[in-house]
Short mmCIF file of C-alpha atoms in Angstrom, two decimals:
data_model
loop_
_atom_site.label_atom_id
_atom_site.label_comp_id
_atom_site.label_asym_id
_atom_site.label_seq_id
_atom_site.Cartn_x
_atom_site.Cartn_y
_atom_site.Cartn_z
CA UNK X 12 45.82 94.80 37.32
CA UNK X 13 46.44 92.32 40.72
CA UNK X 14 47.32 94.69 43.59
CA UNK X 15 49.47 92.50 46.05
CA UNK X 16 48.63 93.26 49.68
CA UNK X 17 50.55 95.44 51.92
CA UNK X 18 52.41 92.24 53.59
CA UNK X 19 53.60 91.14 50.23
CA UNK X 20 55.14 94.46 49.14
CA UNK X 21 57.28 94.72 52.61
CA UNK X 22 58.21 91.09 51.92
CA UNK X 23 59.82 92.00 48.63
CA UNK X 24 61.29 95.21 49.70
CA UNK X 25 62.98 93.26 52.43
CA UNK X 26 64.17 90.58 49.66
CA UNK X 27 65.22 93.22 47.79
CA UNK X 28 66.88 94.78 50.31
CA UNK X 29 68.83 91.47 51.11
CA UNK X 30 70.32 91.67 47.83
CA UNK X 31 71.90 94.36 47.55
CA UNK X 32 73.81 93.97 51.13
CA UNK X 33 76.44 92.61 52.39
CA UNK X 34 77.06 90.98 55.56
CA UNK X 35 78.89 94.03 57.01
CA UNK X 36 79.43 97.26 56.04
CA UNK X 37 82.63 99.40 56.67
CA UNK X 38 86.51 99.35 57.23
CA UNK X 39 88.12 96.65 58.62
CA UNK X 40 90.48 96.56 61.80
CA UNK X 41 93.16 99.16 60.94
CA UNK X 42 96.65 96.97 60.65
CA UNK X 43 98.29 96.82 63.97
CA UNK X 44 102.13 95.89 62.84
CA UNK X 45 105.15 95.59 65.35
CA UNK X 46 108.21 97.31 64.36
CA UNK X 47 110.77 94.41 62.50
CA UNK X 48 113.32 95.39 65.35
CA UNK X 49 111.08 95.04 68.65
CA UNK X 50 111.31 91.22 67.97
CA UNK X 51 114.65 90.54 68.88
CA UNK X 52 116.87 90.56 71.82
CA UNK X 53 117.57 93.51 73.81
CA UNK X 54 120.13 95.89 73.40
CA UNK X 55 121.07 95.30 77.23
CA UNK X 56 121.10 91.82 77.02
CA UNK X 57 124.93 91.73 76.87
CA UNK X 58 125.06 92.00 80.97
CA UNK X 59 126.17 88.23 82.57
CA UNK X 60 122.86 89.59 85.03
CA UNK X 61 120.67 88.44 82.85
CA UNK X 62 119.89 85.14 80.53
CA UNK X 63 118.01 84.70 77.01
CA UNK X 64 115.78 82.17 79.16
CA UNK X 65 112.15 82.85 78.72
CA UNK X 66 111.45 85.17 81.30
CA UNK X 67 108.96 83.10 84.61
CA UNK X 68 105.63 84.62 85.66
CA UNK X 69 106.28 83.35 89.27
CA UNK X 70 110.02 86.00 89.27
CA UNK X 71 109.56 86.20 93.25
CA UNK X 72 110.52 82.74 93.80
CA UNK X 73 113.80 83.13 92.19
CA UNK X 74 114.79 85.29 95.74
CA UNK X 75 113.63 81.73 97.61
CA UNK X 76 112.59 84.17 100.22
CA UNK X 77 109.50 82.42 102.10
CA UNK X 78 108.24 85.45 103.62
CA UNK X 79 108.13 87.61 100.21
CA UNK X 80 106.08 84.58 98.57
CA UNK X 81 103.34 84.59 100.96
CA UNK X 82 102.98 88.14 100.80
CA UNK X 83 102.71 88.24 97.20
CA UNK X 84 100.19 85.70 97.27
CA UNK X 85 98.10 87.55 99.79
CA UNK X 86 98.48 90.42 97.82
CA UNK X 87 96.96 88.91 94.68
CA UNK X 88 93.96 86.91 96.59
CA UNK X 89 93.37 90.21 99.26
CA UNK X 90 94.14 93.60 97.02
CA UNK X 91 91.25 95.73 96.55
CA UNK X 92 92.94 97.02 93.80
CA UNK X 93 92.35 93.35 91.92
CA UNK X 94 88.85 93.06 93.52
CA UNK X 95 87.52 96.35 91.88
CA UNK X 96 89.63 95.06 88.19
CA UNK X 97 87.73 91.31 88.26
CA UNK X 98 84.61 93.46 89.21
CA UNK X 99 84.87 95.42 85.91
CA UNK X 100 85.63 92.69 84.21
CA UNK X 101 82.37 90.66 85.93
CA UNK X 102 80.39 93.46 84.17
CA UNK X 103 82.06 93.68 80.99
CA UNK X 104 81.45 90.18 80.38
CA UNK X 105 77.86 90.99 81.33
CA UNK X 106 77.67 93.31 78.67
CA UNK X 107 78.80 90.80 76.10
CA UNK X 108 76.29 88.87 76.95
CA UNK X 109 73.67 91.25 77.42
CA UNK X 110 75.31 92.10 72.91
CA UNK X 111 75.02 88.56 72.14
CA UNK X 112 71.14 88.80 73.02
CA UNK X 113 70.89 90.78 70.00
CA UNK X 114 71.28 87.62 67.62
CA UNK X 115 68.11 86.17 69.52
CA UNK X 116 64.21 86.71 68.62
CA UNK X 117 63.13 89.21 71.54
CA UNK X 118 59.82 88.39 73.03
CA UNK X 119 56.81 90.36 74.75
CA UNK X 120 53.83 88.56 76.34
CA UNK X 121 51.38 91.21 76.80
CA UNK X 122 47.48 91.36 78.80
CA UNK X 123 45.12 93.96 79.26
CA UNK X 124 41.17 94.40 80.35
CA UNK X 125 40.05 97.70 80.06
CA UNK X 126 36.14 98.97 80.35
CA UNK X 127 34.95 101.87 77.59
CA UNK X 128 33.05 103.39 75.01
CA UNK X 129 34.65 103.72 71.37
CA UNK X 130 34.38 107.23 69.57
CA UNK X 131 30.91 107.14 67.05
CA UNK X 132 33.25 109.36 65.15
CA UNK X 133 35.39 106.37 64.15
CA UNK X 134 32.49 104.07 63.18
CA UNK X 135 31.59 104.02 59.69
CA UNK X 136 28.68 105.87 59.16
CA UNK X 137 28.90 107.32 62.67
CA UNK X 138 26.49 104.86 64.45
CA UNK X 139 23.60 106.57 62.90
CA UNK X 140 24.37 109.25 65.81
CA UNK X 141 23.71 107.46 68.09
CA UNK X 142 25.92 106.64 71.10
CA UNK X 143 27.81 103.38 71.12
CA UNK X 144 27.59 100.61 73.78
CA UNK X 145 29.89 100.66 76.62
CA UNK X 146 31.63 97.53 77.65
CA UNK X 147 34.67 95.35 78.17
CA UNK X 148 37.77 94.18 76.22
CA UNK X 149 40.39 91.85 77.41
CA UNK X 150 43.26 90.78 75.33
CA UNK X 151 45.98 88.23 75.88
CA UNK X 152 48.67 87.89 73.33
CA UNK X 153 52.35 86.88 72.71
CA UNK X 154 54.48 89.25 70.29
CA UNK X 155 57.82 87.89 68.46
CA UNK X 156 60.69 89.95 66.60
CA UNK X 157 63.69 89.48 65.35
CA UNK X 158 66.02 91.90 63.51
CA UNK X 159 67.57 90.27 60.50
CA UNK X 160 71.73 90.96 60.68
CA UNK X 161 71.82 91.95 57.27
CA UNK X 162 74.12 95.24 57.77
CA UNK X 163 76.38 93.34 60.54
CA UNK X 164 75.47 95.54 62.67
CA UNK X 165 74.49 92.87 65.59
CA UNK X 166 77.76 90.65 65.12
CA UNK X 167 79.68 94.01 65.56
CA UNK X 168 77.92 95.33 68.19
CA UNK X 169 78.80 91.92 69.23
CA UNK X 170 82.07 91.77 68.07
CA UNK X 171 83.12 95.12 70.41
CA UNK X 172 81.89 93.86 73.06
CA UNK X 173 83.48 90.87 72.99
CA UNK X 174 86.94 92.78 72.16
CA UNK X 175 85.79 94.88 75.41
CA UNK X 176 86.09 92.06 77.42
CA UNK X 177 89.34 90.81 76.37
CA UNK X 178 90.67 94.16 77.07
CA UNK X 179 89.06 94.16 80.81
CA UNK X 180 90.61 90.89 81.42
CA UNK X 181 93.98 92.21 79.91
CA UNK X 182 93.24 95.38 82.11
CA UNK X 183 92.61 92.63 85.42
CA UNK X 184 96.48 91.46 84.44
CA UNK X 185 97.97 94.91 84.26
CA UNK X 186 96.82 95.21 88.07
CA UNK X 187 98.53 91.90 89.17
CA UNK X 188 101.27 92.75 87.22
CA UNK X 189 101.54 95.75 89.09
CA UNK X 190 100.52 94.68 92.72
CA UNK X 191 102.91 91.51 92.64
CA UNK X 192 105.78 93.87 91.72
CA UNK X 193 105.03 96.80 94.33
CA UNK X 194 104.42 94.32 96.79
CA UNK X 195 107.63 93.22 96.39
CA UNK X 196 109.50 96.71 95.92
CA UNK X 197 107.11 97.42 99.73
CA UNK X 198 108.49 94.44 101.16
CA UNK X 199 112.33 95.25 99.94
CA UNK X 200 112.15 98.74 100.90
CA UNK X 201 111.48 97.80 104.24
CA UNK X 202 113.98 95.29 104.23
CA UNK X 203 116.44 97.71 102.83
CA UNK X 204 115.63 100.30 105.60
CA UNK X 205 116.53 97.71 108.55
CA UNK X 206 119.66 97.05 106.36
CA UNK X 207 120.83 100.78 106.15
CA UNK X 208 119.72 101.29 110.47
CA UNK X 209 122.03 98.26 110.86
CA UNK X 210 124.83 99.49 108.81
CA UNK X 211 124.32 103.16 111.27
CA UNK X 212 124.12 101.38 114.30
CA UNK X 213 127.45 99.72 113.81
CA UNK X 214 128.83 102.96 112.83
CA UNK X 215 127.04 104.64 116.31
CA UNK X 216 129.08 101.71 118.04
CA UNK X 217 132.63 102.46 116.53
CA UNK X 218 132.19 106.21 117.21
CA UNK X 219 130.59 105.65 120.40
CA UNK X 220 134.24 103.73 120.87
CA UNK X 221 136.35 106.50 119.82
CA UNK X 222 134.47 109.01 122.05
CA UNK X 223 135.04 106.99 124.69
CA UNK X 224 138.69 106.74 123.45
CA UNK X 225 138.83 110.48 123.89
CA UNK X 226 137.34 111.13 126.97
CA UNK X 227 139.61 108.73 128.72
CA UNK X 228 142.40 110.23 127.03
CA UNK X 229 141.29 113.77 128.50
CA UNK X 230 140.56 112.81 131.67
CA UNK X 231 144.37 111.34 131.74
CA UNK X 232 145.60 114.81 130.58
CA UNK X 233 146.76 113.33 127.29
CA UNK X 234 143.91 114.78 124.63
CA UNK X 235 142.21 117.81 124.56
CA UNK X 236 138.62 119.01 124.41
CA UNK X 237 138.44 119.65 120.94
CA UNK X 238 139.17 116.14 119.52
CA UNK X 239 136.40 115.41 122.31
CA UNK X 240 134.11 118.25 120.91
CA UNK X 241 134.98 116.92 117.88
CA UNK X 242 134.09 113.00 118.36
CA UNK X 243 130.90 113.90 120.10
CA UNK X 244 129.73 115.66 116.73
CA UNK X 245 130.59 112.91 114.29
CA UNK X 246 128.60 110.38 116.82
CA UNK X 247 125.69 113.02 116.89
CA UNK X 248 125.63 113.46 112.73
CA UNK X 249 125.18 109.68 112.48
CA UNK X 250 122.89 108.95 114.82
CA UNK X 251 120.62 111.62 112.96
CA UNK X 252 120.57 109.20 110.13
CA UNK X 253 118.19 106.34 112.10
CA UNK X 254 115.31 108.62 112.54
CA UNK X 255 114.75 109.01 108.73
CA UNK X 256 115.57 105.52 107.92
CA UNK X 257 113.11 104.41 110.40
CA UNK X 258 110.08 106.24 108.87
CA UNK X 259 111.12 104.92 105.18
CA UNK X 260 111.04 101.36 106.94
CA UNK X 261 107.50 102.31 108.61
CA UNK X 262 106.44 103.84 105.20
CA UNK X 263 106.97 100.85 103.52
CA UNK X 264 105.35 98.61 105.84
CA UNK X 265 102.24 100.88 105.84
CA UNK X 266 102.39 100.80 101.69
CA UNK X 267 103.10 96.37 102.39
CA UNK X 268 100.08 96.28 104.39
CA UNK X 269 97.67 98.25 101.92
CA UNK X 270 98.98 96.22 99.34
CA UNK X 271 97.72 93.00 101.03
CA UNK X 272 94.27 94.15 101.77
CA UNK X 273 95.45 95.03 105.74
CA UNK X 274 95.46 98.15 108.01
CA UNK X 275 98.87 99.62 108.70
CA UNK X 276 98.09 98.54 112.22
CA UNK X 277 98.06 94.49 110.97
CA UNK X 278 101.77 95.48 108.97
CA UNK X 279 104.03 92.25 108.63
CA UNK X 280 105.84 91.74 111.41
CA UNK X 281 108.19 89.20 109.36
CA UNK X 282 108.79 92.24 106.53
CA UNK X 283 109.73 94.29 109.49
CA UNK X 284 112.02 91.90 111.00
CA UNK X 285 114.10 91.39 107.72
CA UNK X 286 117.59 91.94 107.78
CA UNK X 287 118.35 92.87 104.16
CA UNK X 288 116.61 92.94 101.02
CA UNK X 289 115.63 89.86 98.86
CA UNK X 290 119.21 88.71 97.24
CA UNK X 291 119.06 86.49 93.62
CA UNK X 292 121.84 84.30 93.08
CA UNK X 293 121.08 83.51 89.67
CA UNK X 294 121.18 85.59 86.22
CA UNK X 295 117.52 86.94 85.15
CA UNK X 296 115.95 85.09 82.80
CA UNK X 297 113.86 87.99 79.70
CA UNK X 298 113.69 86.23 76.83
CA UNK X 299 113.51 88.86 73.41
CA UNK X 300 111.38 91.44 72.45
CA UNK X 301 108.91 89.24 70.55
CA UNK X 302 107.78 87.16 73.77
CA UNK X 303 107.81 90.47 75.83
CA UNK X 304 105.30 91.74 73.73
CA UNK X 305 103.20 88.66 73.57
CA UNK X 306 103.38 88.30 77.24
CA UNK X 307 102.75 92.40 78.46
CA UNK X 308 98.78 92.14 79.27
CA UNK X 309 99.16 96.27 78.26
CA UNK X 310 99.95 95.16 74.76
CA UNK X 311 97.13 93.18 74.42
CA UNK X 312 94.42 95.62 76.03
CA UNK X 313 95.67 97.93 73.69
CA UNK X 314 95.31 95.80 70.66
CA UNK X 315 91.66 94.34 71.96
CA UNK X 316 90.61 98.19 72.45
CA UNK X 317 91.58 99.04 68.62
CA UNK X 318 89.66 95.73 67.44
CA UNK X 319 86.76 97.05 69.75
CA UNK X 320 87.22 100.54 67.99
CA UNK X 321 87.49 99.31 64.72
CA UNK X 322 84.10 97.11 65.51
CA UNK X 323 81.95 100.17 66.29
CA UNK X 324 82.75 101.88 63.00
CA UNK X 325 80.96 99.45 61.45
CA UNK X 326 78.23 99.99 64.09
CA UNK X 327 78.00 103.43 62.84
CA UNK X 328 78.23 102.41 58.80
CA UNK X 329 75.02 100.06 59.35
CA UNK X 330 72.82 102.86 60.71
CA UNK X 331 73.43 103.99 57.39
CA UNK X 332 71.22 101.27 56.00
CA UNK X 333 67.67 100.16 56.78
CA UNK X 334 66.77 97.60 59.53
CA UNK X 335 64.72 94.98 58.95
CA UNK X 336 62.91 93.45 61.70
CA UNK X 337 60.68 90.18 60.95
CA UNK X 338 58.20 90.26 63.45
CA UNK X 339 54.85 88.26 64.66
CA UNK X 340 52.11 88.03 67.50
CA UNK X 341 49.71 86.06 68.50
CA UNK X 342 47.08 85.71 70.74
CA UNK X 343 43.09 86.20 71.57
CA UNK X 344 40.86 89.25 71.72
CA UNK X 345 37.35 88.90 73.05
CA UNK X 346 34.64 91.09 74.68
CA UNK X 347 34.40 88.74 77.79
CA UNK X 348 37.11 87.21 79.57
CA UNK X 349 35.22 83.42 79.41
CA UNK X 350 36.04 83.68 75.71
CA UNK X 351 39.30 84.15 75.44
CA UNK X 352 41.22 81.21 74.05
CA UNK X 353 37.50 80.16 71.59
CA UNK X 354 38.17 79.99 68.07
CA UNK X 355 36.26 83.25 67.54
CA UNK X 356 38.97 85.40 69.73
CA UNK X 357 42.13 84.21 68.09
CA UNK X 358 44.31 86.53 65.64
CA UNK X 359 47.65 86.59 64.58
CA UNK X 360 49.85 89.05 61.97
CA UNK X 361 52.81 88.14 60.77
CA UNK X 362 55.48 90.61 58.71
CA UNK X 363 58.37 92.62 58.28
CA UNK X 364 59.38 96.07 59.40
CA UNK X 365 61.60 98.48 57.44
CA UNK X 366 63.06 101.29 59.02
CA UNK X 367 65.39 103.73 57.29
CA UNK X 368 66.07 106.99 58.84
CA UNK X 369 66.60 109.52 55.23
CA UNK X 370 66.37 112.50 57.57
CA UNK X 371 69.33 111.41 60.19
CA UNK X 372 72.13 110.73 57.50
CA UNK X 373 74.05 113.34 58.67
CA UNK X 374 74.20 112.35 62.19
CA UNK X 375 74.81 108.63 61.24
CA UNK X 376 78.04 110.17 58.74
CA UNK X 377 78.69 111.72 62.15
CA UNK X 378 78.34 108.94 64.28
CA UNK X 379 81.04 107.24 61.81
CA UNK X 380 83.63 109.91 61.66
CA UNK X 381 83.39 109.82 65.36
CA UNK X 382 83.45 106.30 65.56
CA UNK X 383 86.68 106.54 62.72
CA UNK X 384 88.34 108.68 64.91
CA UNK X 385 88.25 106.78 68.15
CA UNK X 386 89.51 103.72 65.79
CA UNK X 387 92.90 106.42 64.81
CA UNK X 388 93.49 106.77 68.62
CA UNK X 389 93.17 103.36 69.42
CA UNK X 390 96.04 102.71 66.82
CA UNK X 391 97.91 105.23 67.52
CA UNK X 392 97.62 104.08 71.55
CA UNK X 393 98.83 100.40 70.87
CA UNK X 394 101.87 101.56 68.69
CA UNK X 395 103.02 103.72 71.68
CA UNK X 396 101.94 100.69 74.13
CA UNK X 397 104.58 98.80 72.45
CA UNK X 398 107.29 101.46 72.77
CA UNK X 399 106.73 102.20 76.07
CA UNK X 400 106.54 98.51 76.72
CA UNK X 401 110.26 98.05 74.73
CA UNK X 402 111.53 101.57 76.62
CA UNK X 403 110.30 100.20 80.16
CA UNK X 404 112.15 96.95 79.49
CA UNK X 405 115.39 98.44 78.04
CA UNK X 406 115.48 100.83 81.12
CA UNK X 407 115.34 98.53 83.58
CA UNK X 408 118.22 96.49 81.92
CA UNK X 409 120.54 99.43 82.04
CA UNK X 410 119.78 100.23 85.38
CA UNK X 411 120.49 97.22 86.78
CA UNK X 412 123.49 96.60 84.86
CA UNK X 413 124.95 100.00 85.65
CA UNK X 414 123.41 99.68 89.18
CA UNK X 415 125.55 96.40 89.80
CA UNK X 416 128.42 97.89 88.49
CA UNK X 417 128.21 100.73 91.01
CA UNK X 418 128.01 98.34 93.88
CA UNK X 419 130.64 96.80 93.17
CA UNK X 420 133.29 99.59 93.14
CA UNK X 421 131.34 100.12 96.77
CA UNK X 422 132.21 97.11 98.09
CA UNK X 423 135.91 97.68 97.13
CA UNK X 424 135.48 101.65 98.47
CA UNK X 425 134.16 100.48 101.64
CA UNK X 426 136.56 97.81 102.40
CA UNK X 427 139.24 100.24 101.95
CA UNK X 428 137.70 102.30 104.02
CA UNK X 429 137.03 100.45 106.71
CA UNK X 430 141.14 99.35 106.54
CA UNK X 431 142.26 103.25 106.66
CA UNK X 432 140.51 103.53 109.99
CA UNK X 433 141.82 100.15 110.99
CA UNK X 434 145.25 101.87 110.07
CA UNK X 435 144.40 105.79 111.26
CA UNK X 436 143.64 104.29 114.80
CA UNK X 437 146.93 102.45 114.76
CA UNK X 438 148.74 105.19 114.01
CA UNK X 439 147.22 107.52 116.36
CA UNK X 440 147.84 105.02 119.33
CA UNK X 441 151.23 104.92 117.93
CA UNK X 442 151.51 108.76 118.08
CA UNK X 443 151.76 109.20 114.49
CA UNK X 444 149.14 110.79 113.58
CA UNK X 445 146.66 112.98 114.65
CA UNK X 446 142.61 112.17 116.23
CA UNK X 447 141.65 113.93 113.30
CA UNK X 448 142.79 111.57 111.10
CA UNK X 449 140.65 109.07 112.84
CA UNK X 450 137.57 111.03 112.83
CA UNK X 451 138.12 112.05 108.72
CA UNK X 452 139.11 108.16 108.37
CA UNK X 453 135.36 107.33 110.28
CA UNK X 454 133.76 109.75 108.31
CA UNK X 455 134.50 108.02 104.81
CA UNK X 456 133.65 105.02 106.18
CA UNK X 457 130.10 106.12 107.49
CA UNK X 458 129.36 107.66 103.93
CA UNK X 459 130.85 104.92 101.81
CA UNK X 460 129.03 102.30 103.70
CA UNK X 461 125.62 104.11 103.35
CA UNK X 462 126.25 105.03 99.34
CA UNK X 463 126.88 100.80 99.19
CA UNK X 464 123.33 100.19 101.56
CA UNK X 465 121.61 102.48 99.19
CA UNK X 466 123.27 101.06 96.41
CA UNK X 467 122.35 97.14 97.26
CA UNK X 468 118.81 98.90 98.04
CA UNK X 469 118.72 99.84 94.78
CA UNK X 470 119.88 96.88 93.22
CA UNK X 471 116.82 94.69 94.44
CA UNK X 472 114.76 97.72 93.02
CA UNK X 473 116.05 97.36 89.73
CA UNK X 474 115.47 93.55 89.65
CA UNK X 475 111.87 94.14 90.84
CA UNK X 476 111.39 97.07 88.30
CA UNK X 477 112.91 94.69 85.36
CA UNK X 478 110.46 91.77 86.71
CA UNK X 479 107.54 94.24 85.84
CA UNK X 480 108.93 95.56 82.60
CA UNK X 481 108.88 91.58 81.77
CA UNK X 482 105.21 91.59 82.94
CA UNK X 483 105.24 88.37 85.12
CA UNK X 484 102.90 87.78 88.08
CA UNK X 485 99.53 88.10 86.40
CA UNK X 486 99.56 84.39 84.81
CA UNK X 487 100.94 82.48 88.11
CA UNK X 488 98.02 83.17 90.42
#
């Protein structure tokens, strides 16, 4: 009976072996659908606001507002936000590459010279008992292996890594997405602020007017103290309002400046100078629910991180099977270092390992149920991606449409305000009517015309909030 050699055996176990697997083992990518109705338009796409248009990554230039487009640009070159994102994503591509390694023979060149004295023990026939020379060794050698893919686990180690770093560089657009838009809100609260102080200084100027009014009229003995009492304390209650508007306008240059990558002492000095926030005078293009999707870089981090999930299950399945590693070295052995490289030092061994670990199948079934289980959440995270995407969107529609709607009954409210104290004053010069007509008519004005500042404020923020729901600013830098 021929008895093949140990080499031979491990070469047709490993043949073996390579025919009874597959390329991969275990489930595929679980099926990440979109709901039938999140790819058409949007239920508040009825609003003359907005247009079917696909919806522009560059949405700040639709203000034409100079000042805003330089500071989103700084913002996306200077946030440290977006530094520390294409950071992550500088080392997630590392670790791709770092996985695709894994497809490539790995290589050791070794050397050693060590001085000894071997064990008689180990000698056959133990030397004769006596002692065995001391001496040198030296070794040189090159060692080669390569682990044969046969399970898939390598290509989907490498797979999930690559879906890893599609997800960072999703994850890098989320950030500009959010820093072009909160730049922008920064700059328009600040902008809004100077708007409302305006709006209260003209106020402190008409009621600085009709206390004046009264005093003179007192001093002539033709008023009386309390309409003066009375006029002083309206003028007081609105001049209250500038302190508070003045820290949201400092607030939101301090939030401008971090934004940009500045201290608050370097805040814009042309966002603080702005009279009124950004103003569109066109409808906003948003396209339909199917390009949203494809264009919200949240969508598609949450998509790459379920392929990545689904990838590592069948990292887990493999360890289930055995690994094959072919493997060789070669090189030169020899008692004295002049000899290495002579005919007589040179070996070589060439062969393949099998490793199967029988004893560890329960933590590799483990492994896999973990593994499965991370792949469930990752599903279940991109299906609610895309309806918080759709709700985000649909929101900011119906804010803005409902928001415009509001300021426009202001407008009317405050013009007819501002013609009943036109009227009130008349009168009371006339002798009609009495000062505290005038101060009730002021009154109504002050309040209506600060409900309409708030409300225009709020109309730019609903643009700006709609511009992110649309996820533009992450392509355009």
């Amino acid at each position: 009976m021929t008895t093949l050699p140990p080499i031979r055996i491990l070469t047709a176990t490993a043949f073996a072996a390579l025919a009874l697997a597959s390329c991969a083992v275990g489930p595929g990518a679980p099926d990440a659908t979109l709901p039938p109705s999140a790819s058409g338009a949007f239920v508040g796409a009825a609003t003359p606001a907005v247009t079917a248009d696909a919806a522009r990554d560059d949405w700040w230039r639709l203000y034409d507002d100079p000042t805003l487009d330089g500071l989103i640009l700084q913002a996306l070159t200077e946030n440290n936000e977006l530094e520390a994102a294409a950071a992550n994503l500088r080392r997630v591509r590392a670790a791709l590459g770092e996985a695709r390694v894994g497809l490539l023979p790995s290589t050791t060149v070794g050397a050693t010279a060590q001085y000894g004295r071997a064990s008689a023990a180990t000698v056959p026939g133990g030397n004769g008992g006596q002692p065995l020379d001391e001496g040198e060794q030296y070794d040189v050698g090159l060692d080669v292996a390569y682990e044969i893919d046969l399970f898939g686990r390598v290509s989907s180690s490498i797979r999930a890594a690559g879906a890893d770093a599609d997800a960072a560089a999703a994850a890098l657009e989320v950030v500009q997405v959010s820093v072009a838009a909160e730049t922008a809100r920064a700059y328009a609260d600040a902008c809004s602020a100077n708007a409302s102080i305006a709006v209260a200084e003209r106020n402190i100027a008409l009621q600085t007017d009709t206390l004046g009014l009264t005093e003179r009229l007192l001093a002539a003995g033709q008023g009386n103290g309390l309409d003066v009492a009375r006029a002083r304390s309206t003028l007081q209650t609105t001049r209250a309002i500038l302190s508070p508007l003045r820290a949201q306008r400092d607030g939101a240059l301090f939030r401008l400046a971090t934004l940009t990558g500045r201290t608050p002492a370097e805040a814009s000095e042309a966002a603080r100078a702005c009279a009124r926030p950004p103003q569109l005078t066109q409808p906003i293009p948003i396209g339909d629910g199917a390009q949203l999707l494809a264009r919200r870089p949240d969508v598609r981090r949450a998509e790459r991180n379920l392929s990545a999930a689904a990838a590592r299950v069948n990292v887990a399945t493999a360890d289930l099977y055995p690994r094959i590693i072919l493997g060789g070295s070669v090189g030169s052995t020899a008692l004295d270092a002049g000899d290495l490289g002579s005919d007589s030092s040179f070996r070589f061994g060439i062969g393949p390992l099998i490793s199967w670990s029988f004893p560890n199948v329960f933590a590799a079934r483990a492994r896999i149920e973990q593994a499965s289980a991370g792949s469930d959440i990752a599903l279940a995270n991109f299906d609610q991606t895309v309806l918080t995407a759709l709700e985000e969107t649909e929101t900011a529609l119906a804010n803005y449409a409902n928001e415009l709607d509001r300021r426009n009954a202001l407008r009317e409210a405050r013009d007819q305000a501002a013609q009943a104290v036109r009227l009130s004053r008349l009168r009371f010069d006339a002798g009609a009517d009495s000062f505290l007509s005038v101060l009730d008519a002021e009154r109504t004005l002050v309040g209506t015309e600060a409900q309409l500042a708030n409300s225009e404020a709020l109309v730019t923020t609903y643009q700006i909030a709609l511009f992110k729901a649309l996820a533009g600013g992450w392509s355009a830098v």
